[in-house]
Amino acid sequence: LPLDITAVSFIIPQNGRKYYINLSKYQYVSTLVSLNEYFTEFDRKTYTGNEVLDLLVDEKKKSCEAGKIRFECSMDLSDGSFMNLIDVCVIFGNILDNAIEACERYEGEKYIKMFADSYNDFLVIKSENSTKLESANTKFLPTQKKDYKNHGLGMGCIQDSLDKYGGTFNYEVKDHVFKMNIIIPIKR
């Protein structure tokens, strides 16, 4: 027997809360059609093997191009399927947002390099970017934005996501170069 669906409900967990979304069947179909049209409007690039992360990276790459920031990316996340997609986007989104912001404030050569791959049962993520800072020796870098109360949370969010998987990160700033290394044990 065919089912007559009148509504579709979603529960989206995020930051320990559950958000409920309820769409009528017409809104749901309209949303699916809109998303399909949106995703087919542009040339999809493959950076990571994860379609959602590829979209995020592609959007950040466009920001880099607009800001005249050289962007290099070599990422294979095929062994990262054990991670929640929200956490993946939190980690990479914050890394790239912070890197773009740092480059925008720097007067010299602006660049971002991203690398991710598996090595000896670990997912290894490395990023490097130019920055106006010459050095830093604190666990979390303070935001450079004037509205500091609503910003400067990115590194903490990255750490929260990594904690779920036993992952860790470190960074260094030296000679106007910011380098971050992330290691996450692969769960098979």
Tab-separated table of C-alpha atoms in Angstrom:
chain	number	residue	atom	x	y	z
A	1	LEU	CA	0.000	0.000	0.000
A	2	PRO	CA	1.382	3.441	-0.871
A	3	LEU	CA	1.722	5.807	2.045
A	4	ASP	CA	0.307	9.312	1.947
A	5	ILE	CA	2.921	11.354	3.783
A	6	THR	CA	1.533	14.599	5.170
A	7	ALA	CA	4.643	15.842	6.968
A	8	VAL	CA	8.301	15.045	7.487
A	9	SER	CA	10.043	15.703	10.790
A	10	PHE	CA	13.752	15.890	11.462
A	11	ILE	CA	15.646	15.863	14.721
A	12	ILE	CA	19.020	17.539	14.401
A	13	PRO	CA	21.310	17.106	17.419
A	14	GLN	CA	23.859	19.868	17.874
A	15	ASN	CA	25.875	21.011	20.896
A	16	GLY	CA	23.936	18.786	23.295
A	17	ARG	CA	20.577	20.131	22.111
A	18	LYS	CA	17.978	18.683	19.781
A	19	TYR	CA	16.364	20.886	17.174
A	20	TYR	CA	13.068	19.757	15.715
A	21	ILE	CA	12.171	20.674	12.161
A	22	ASN	CA	8.748	19.843	10.769
A	23	LEU	CA	7.990	20.334	7.084
A	24	SER	CA	4.752	19.643	5.263
A	25	LYS	CA	5.159	17.199	2.394
A	26	TYR	CA	4.967	20.129	-0.023
A	27	GLN	CA	7.683	22.075	1.821
A	28	TYR	CA	9.812	18.919	1.966
A	29	VAL	CA	9.490	18.216	-1.767
A	30	SER	CA	10.112	21.895	-2.516
A	31	THR	CA	13.206	21.835	-0.289
A	32	LEU	CA	14.543	18.714	-2.027
A	33	VAL	CA	13.969	20.260	-5.457
A	34	SER	CA	15.648	23.514	-4.357
A	35	LEU	CA	18.649	21.659	-2.933
A	36	ASN	CA	18.970	19.552	-6.060
A	37	GLU	CA	18.864	22.685	-8.235
A	38	TYR	CA	21.362	24.433	-5.937
A	39	PHE	CA	23.858	21.571	-6.007
A	40	THR	CA	23.651	21.137	-9.780
A	41	GLU	CA	24.103	24.868	-10.443
A	42	PHE	CA	27.836	24.792	-9.906
A	43	ASP	CA	30.694	22.581	-10.895
A	44	ARG	CA	31.319	20.202	-8.017
A	45	LYS	CA	34.941	19.878	-7.040
A	46	THR	CA	36.307	16.872	-5.199
A	47	TYR	CA	38.851	17.655	-2.502
A	48	THR	CA	38.232	15.110	0.241
A	49	GLY	CA	35.907	12.353	-0.946
A	50	ASN	CA	33.193	13.669	1.393
A	51	GLU	CA	30.537	15.561	-0.607
A	52	VAL	CA	29.468	17.893	2.206
A	53	LEU	CA	33.043	18.723	3.187
A	54	ASP	CA	33.878	19.214	-0.501
A	55	LEU	CA	31.118	21.858	-0.684
A	56	LEU	CA	32.500	23.589	2.404
A	57	VAL	CA	36.068	23.524	1.059
A	58	ASP	CA	34.891	24.797	-2.313
A	59	GLU	CA	33.109	27.747	-0.676
A	60	LYS	CA	36.233	28.580	1.361
A	61	LYS	CA	38.362	28.281	-1.773
A	62	LYS	CA	36.111	30.845	-3.468
A	63	SER	CA	36.639	33.162	-0.487
A	64	CYS	CA	40.386	32.681	-0.892
A	65	GLU	CA	40.219	33.525	-4.586
A	66	ALA	CA	38.200	36.673	-3.834
A	67	GLY	CA	40.768	37.692	-1.193
A	68	LYS	CA	43.765	36.854	-3.401
A	69	ILE	CA	44.837	34.070	-1.033
A	70	ARG	CA	46.696	31.132	-2.582
A	71	PHE	CA	44.918	27.927	-1.547
A	72	GLU	CA	46.430	24.428	-1.693
A	73	CYS	CA	44.483	21.366	-0.618
A	74	SER	CA	45.352	17.666	-0.498
A	75	MET	CA	42.895	15.747	1.660
A	76	ASP	CA	41.815	12.107	1.753
A	77	LEU	CA	39.189	11.493	4.419
A	78	SER	CA	38.201	8.015	3.281
A	79	ASP	CA	39.220	6.672	6.728
A	80	GLY	CA	37.291	9.430	8.530
A	81	SER	CA	33.800	7.980	8.006
A	82	PHE	CA	33.519	7.180	11.735
A	83	MET	CA	33.274	10.896	12.488
A	84	ASN	CA	29.972	12.745	12.718
A	85	LEU	CA	29.546	15.069	9.751
A	86	ILE	CA	28.819	18.026	12.041
A	87	ASP	CA	32.149	17.502	13.817
A	88	VAL	CA	33.986	17.240	10.491
A	89	CYS	CA	32.455	20.540	9.374
A	90	VAL	CA	33.176	22.176	12.758
A	91	ILE	CA	36.836	21.166	12.562
A	92	PHE	CA	37.488	22.094	8.928
A	93	GLY	CA	35.152	25.090	8.898
A	94	ASN	CA	36.874	26.678	11.893
A	95	ILE	CA	40.358	25.901	10.592
A	96	LEU	CA	39.578	27.483	7.244
A	97	ASP	CA	37.664	30.460	8.690
A	98	ASN	CA	40.551	31.218	11.051
A	99	ALA	CA	43.110	30.822	8.260
A	100	ILE	CA	41.190	33.106	5.886
A	101	GLU	CA	40.769	35.724	8.616
A	102	ALA	CA	44.500	35.569	9.450
A	103	CYS	CA	45.444	35.960	5.791
A	104	GLU	CA	43.100	38.902	5.331
A	105	ARG	CA	44.909	40.750	8.135
A	106	TYR	CA	48.380	39.972	6.754
A	107	GLU	CA	50.154	42.360	4.367
A	108	GLY	CA	52.618	39.843	2.888
A	109	GLU	CA	52.107	36.739	0.726
A	110	LYS	CA	48.742	35.240	1.639
A	111	TYR	CA	48.375	31.470	1.492
A	112	ILE	CA	46.604	28.501	3.054
A	113	LYS	CA	47.712	24.872	2.807
A	114	MET	CA	45.486	22.003	3.973
A	115	PHE	CA	46.481	18.347	4.200
A	116	ALA	CA	44.612	15.332	5.568
A	117	ASP	CA	45.327	11.631	5.280
A	118	SER	CA	45.541	8.504	7.389
A	119	TYR	CA	48.822	7.287	8.812
A	120	ASN	CA	49.368	4.341	11.202
A	121	ASP	CA	45.710	4.159	12.361
A	122	PHE	CA	45.466	7.925	12.829
A	123	LEU	CA	43.726	10.583	10.803
A	124	VAL	CA	46.278	13.377	10.418
A	125	ILE	CA	45.174	16.902	9.531
A	126	LYS	CA	47.682	19.676	8.927
A	127	SER	CA	47.079	23.283	8.065
A	128	GLU	CA	49.439	26.164	7.445
A	129	ASN	CA	48.698	29.787	6.675
A	130	SER	CA	50.262	33.199	6.688
A	131	THR	CA	49.438	35.510	9.600
A	132	LYS	CA	50.383	38.949	10.872
A	133	LEU	CA	51.439	37.353	14.165
A	134	GLU	CA	55.155	36.748	14.559
A	135	SER	CA	54.792	34.251	17.393
A	136	ALA	CA	52.310	32.957	19.974
A	137	ASN	CA	52.616	30.846	23.092
A	138	THR	CA	49.078	30.354	24.404
A	139	LYS	CA	46.714	27.370	24.137
A	140	PHE	CA	44.017	29.384	22.365
A	141	LEU	CA	44.698	32.470	20.310
A	142	PRO	CA	42.486	35.423	21.195
A	143	THR	CA	40.228	36.744	18.452
A	144	GLN	CA	41.333	39.852	16.622
A	145	LYS	CA	37.734	40.974	16.052
A	146	LYS	CA	36.316	43.984	17.872
A	147	ASP	CA	33.229	42.021	18.919
A	148	TYR	CA	35.315	39.593	20.980
A	149	LYS	CA	32.366	38.404	23.097
A	150	ASN	CA	30.757	36.700	20.092
A	151	HIS	CA	33.958	35.481	18.444
A	152	GLY	CA	37.103	33.609	19.387
A	153	LEU	CA	35.357	30.307	20.051
A	154	GLY	CA	36.694	28.374	17.055
A	155	MET	CA	39.653	26.654	18.711
A	156	GLY	CA	37.441	25.593	21.622
A	157	CYS	CA	34.883	24.178	19.200
A	158	ILE	CA	37.631	22.260	17.392
A	159	GLN	CA	38.827	20.854	20.733
A	160	ASP	CA	35.260	19.875	21.731
A	161	SER	CA	34.826	17.963	18.473
A	162	LEU	CA	38.221	16.281	18.791
A	163	ASP	CA	37.508	15.221	22.384
A	164	LYS	CA	34.653	13.011	21.143
A	165	TYR	CA	37.148	10.878	19.218
A	166	GLY	CA	40.186	11.016	21.497
A	167	GLY	CA	41.838	13.465	19.122
A	168	THR	CA	44.227	16.262	19.926
A	169	PHE	CA	45.746	19.290	18.266
A	170	ASN	CA	48.698	21.591	18.643
A	171	TYR	CA	49.799	24.685	16.832
A	172	GLU	CA	52.695	27.047	16.541
A	173	VAL	CA	53.150	30.534	15.185
A	174	LYS	CA	56.598	31.449	13.980
A	175	ASP	CA	57.830	34.056	11.497
A	176	HIS	CA	54.288	34.990	10.363
A	177	VAL	CA	53.321	31.365	9.722
A	178	PHE	CA	50.577	29.561	11.645
A	179	LYS	CA	50.808	25.745	11.627
A	180	MET	CA	48.233	23.402	13.141
A	181	ASN	CA	48.492	19.633	13.518
A	182	ILE	CA	45.537	17.413	14.420
A	183	ILE	CA	45.709	13.704	15.201
A	184	ILE	CA	42.581	11.549	15.597
A	185	PRO	CA	42.677	7.781	16.270
A	186	ILE	CA	40.804	5.975	13.493
A	187	LYS	CA	37.915	3.855	14.758
A	188	ARG	CA	37.325	0.882	12.491
